[in-house]
mmCIF file of C-alpha atoms in Angstrom:
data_model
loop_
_atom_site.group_PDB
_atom_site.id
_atom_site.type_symbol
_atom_site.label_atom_id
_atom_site.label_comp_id
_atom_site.label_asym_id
_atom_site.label_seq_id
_atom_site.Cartn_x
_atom_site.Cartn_y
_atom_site.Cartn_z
ATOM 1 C CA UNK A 1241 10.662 14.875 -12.857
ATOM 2 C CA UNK A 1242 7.780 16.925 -11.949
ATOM 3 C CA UNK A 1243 4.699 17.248 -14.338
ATOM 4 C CA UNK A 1244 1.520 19.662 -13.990
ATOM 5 C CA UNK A 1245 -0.617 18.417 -11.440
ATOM 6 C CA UNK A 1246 -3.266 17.811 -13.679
ATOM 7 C CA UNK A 1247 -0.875 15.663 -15.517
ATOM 8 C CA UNK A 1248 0.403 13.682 -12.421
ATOM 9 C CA UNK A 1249 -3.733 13.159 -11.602
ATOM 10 C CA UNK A 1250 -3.828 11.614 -14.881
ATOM 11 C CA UNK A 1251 -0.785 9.587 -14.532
ATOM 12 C CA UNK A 1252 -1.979 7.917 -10.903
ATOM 13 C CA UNK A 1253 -5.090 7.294 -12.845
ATOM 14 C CA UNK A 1254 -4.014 5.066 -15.615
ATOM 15 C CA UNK A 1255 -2.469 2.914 -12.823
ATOM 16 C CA UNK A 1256 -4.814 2.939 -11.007
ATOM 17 C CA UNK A 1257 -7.043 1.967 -13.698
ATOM 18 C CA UNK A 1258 -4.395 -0.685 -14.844
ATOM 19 C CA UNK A 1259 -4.206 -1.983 -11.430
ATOM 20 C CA UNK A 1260 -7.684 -2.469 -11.538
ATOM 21 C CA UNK A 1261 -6.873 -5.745 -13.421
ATOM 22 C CA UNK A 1262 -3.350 -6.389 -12.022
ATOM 23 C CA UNK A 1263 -2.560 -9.918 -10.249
ATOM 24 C CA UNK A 1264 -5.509 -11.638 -11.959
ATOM 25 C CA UNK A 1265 -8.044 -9.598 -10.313
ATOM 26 C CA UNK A 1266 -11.140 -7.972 -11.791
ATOM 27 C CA UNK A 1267 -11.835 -4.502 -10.107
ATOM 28 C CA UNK A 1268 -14.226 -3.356 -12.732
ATOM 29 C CA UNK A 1269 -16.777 -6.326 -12.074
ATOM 30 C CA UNK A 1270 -19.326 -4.590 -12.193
ATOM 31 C CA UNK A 1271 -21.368 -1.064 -13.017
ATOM 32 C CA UNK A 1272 -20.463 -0.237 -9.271
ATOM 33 C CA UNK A 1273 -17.176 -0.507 -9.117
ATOM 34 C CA UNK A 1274 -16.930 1.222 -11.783
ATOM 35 C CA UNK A 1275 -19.181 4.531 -10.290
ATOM 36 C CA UNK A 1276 -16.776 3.765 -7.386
ATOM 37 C CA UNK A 1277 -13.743 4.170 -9.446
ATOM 38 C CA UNK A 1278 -14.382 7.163 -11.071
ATOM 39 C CA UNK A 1279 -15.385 8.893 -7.600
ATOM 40 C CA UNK A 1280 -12.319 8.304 -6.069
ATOM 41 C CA UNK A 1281 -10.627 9.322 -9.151
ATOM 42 C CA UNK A 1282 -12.876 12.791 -8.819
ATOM 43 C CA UNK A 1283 -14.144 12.000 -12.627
ATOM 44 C CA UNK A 1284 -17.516 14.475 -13.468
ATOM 45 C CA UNK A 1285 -19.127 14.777 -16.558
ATOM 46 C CA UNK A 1286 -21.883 12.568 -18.715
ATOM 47 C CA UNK A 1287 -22.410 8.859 -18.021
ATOM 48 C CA UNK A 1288 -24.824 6.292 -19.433
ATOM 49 C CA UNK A 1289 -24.432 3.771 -16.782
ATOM 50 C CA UNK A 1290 -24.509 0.943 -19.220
ATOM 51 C CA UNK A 1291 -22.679 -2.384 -20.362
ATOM 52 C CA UNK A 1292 -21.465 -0.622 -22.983
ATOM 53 C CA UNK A 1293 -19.834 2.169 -21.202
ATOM 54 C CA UNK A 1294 -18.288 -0.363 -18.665
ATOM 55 C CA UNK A 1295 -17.296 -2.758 -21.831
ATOM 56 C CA UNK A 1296 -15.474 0.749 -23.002
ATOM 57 C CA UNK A 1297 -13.413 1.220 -19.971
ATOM 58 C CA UNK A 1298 -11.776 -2.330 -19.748
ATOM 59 C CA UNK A 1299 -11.510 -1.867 -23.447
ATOM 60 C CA UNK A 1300 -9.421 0.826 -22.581
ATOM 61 C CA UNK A 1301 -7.816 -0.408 -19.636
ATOM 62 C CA UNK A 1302 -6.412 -2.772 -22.091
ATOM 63 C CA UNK A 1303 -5.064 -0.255 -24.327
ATOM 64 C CA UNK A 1304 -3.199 1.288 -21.156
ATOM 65 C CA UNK A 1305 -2.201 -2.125 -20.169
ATOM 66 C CA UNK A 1306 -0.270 -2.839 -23.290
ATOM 67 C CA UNK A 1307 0.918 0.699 -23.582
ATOM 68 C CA UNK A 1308 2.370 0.694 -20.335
ATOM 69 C CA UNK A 1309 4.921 -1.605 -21.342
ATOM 70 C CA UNK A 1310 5.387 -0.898 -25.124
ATOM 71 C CA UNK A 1311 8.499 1.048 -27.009
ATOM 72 C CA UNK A 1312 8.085 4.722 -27.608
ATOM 73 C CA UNK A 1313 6.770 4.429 -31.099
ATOM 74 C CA UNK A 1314 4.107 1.570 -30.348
ATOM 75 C CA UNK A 1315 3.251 4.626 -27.125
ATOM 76 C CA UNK A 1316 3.240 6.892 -29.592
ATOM 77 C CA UNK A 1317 0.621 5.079 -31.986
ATOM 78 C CA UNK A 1318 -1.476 4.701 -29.291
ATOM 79 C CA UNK A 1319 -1.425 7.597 -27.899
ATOM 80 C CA UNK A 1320 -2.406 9.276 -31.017
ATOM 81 C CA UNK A 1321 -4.906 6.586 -31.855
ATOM 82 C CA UNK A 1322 -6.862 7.478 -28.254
ATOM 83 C CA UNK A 1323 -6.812 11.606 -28.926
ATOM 84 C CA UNK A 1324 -7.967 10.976 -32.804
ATOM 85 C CA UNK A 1325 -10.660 8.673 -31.895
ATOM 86 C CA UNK A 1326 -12.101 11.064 -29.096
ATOM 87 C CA UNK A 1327 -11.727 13.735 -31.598
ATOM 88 C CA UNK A 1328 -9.951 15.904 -28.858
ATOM 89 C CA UNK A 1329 -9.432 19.178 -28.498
ATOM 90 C CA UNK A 1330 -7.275 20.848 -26.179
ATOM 91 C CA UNK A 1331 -8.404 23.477 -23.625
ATOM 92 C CA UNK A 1332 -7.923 25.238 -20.476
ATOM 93 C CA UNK A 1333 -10.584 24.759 -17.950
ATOM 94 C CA UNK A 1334 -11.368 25.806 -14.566
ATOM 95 C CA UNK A 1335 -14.053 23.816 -12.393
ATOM 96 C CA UNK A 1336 -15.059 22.767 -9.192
ATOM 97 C CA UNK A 1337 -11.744 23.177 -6.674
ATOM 98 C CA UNK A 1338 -9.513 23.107 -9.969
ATOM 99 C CA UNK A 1339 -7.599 25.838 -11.016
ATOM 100 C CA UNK A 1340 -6.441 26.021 -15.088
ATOM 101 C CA UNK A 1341 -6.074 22.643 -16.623
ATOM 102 C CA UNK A 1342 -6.260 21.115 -19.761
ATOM 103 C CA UNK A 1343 -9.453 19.177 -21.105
ATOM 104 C CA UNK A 1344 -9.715 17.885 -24.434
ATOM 105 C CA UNK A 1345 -13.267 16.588 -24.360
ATOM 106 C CA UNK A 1346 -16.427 18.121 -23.329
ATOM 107 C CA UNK A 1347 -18.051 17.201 -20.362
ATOM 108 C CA UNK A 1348 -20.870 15.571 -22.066
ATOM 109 C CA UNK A 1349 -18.454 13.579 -24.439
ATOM 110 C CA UNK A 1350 -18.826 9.435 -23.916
ATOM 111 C CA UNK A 1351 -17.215 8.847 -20.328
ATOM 112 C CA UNK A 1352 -14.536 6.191 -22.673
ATOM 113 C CA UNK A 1353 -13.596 9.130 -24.364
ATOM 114 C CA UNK A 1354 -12.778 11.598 -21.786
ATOM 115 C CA UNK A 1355 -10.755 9.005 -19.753
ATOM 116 C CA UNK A 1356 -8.874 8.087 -22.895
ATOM 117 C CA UNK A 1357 -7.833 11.604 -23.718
ATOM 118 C CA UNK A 1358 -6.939 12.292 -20.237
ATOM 119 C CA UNK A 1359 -4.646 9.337 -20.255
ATOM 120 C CA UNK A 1360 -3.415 10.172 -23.793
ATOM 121 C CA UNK A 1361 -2.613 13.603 -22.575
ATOM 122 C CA UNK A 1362 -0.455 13.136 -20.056
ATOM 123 C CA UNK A 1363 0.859 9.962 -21.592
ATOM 124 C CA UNK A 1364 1.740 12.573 -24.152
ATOM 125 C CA UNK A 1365 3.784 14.407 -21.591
ATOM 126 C CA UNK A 1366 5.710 11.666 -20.370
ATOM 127 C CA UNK A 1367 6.225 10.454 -23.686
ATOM 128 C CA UNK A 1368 7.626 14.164 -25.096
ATOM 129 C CA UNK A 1369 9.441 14.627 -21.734
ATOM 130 C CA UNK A 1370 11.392 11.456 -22.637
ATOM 131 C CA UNK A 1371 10.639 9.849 -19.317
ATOM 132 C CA UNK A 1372 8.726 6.759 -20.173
ATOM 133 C CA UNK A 1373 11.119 4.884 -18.076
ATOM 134 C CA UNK A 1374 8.864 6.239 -15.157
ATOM 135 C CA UNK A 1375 6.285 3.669 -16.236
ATOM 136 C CA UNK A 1376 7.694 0.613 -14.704
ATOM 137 C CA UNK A 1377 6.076 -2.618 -13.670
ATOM 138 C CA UNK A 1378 6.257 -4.263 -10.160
ATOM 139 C CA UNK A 1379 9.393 -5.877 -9.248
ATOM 140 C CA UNK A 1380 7.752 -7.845 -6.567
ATOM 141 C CA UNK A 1381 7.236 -11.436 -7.473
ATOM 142 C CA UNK A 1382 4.098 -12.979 -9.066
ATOM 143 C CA UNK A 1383 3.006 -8.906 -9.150
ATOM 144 C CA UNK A 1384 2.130 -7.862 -12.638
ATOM 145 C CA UNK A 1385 0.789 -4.018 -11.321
ATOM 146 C CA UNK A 1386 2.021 -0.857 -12.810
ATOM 147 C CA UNK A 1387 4.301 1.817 -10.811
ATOM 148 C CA UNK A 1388 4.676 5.242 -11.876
ATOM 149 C CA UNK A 1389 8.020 6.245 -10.143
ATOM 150 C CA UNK A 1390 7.512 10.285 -9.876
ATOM 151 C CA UNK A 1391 10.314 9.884 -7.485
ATOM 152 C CA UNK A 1392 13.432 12.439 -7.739
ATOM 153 C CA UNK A 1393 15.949 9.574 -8.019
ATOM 154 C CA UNK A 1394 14.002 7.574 -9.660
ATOM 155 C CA UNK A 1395 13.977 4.442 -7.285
ATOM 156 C CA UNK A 1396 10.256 3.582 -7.005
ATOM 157 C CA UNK A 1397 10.048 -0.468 -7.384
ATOM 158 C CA UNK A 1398 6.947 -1.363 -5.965
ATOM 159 C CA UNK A 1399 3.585 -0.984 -6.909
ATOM 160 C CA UNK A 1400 1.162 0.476 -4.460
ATOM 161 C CA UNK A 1401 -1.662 -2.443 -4.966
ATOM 162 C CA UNK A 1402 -0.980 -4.327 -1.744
ATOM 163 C CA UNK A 1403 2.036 -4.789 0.219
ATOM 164 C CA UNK A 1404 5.129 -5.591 -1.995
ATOM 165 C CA UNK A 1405 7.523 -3.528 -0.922
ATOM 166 C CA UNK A 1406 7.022 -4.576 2.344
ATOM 167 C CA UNK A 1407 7.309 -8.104 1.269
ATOM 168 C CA UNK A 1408 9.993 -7.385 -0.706
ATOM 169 C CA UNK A 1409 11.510 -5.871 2.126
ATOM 170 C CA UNK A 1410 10.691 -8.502 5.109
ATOM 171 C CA UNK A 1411 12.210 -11.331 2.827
ATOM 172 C CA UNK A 1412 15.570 -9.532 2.143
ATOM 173 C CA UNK A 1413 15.736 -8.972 5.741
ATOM 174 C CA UNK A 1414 15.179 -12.794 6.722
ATOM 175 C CA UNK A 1415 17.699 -13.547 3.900
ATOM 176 C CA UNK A 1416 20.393 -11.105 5.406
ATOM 177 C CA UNK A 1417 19.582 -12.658 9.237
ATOM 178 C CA UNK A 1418 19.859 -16.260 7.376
ATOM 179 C CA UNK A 1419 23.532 -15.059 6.301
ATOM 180 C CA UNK A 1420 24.678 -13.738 9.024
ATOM 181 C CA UNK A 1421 23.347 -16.908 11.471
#
């Protein structure tokens, strides 16, 4: 399945966000992680800099947690839930080395809200697309991560957090030489 790229830099960034708490760990810690999140995620726009606006984030990194896993309808809910609460509106935008995308917040709206709606959006996507069987967790064990399988047959297991599929891979190899000696 291909989305819009927009979408599919939306997509990486819910897991990547969700990851951000995957295994146990606590990538959001602090203020600073969380400036270095959104860099690498290329998020511009308003930010307070606060507890609260970090307390938002994980708030909503919860949300996407549960969501990640949950039926359509329960997606659904949710997904409607974020784009009501962040009062979005849809729009095409153009900025920095961007061409036409969708935003549904304003650059100045509450940094929670423009992540939510960005997730909601293309959450929306997958959802209408029928594809929510993209959203996958980890088969690796004791790996709780999220994978977003974008792949054309569909056969993405691992998540990209650390070294599973290698893992994965190593061990089925030592169980076939096991077999076979």
């Amino acid at each position: 399945m291909v989305f819009a790229p927009d979408t599919e830099v939306a997509l990486r960034t819910v897991v990547n966000l969700v990851n951000s708490a995957a295994n146990g760990s606590e990538g959001l810690a602090a203020q600073a992680d969380l400036d270095s999140f959104l860099a690498a995620e290329g998020f511009s726009g308003s930010r307070t800099r606060d507890g609260d606006e970090l307390a938002s984030v994980k708030r909503l990194r919860r949300q996407l947690t549960e969501l990640w896993t949950a039926d359509e309808d329960a997606a659904v809910r949710t997904v409607n839930a974020l784009l009501r609460e962040a009062h979005a509106l849809p729009q095409l935008v153009k900025h920095d080395d961007w061409d036409w995308h969708l935003h549904a917040t304003t650059p100045e709206a509450p940094l929670v809200y423009r992540m939510s709606t960005e997730a909601a959006m293309a959450l929306a996507d997958v959802i209408r697309s029928k594809e929510m069987d993209r959203m996958r967790i980890c088969e690796a064990e004791e790996c709780d991560a999220a994978v977003l399988d974008l792949s054309r047959n569909r056969s993405k297991r691992y998540c990209d957090t650390g070294n599973c599929a290698n893992r994965a891979h190593v061990a089925a190899y030592r169980a076939r030489q096991a077999a076979t000696g």
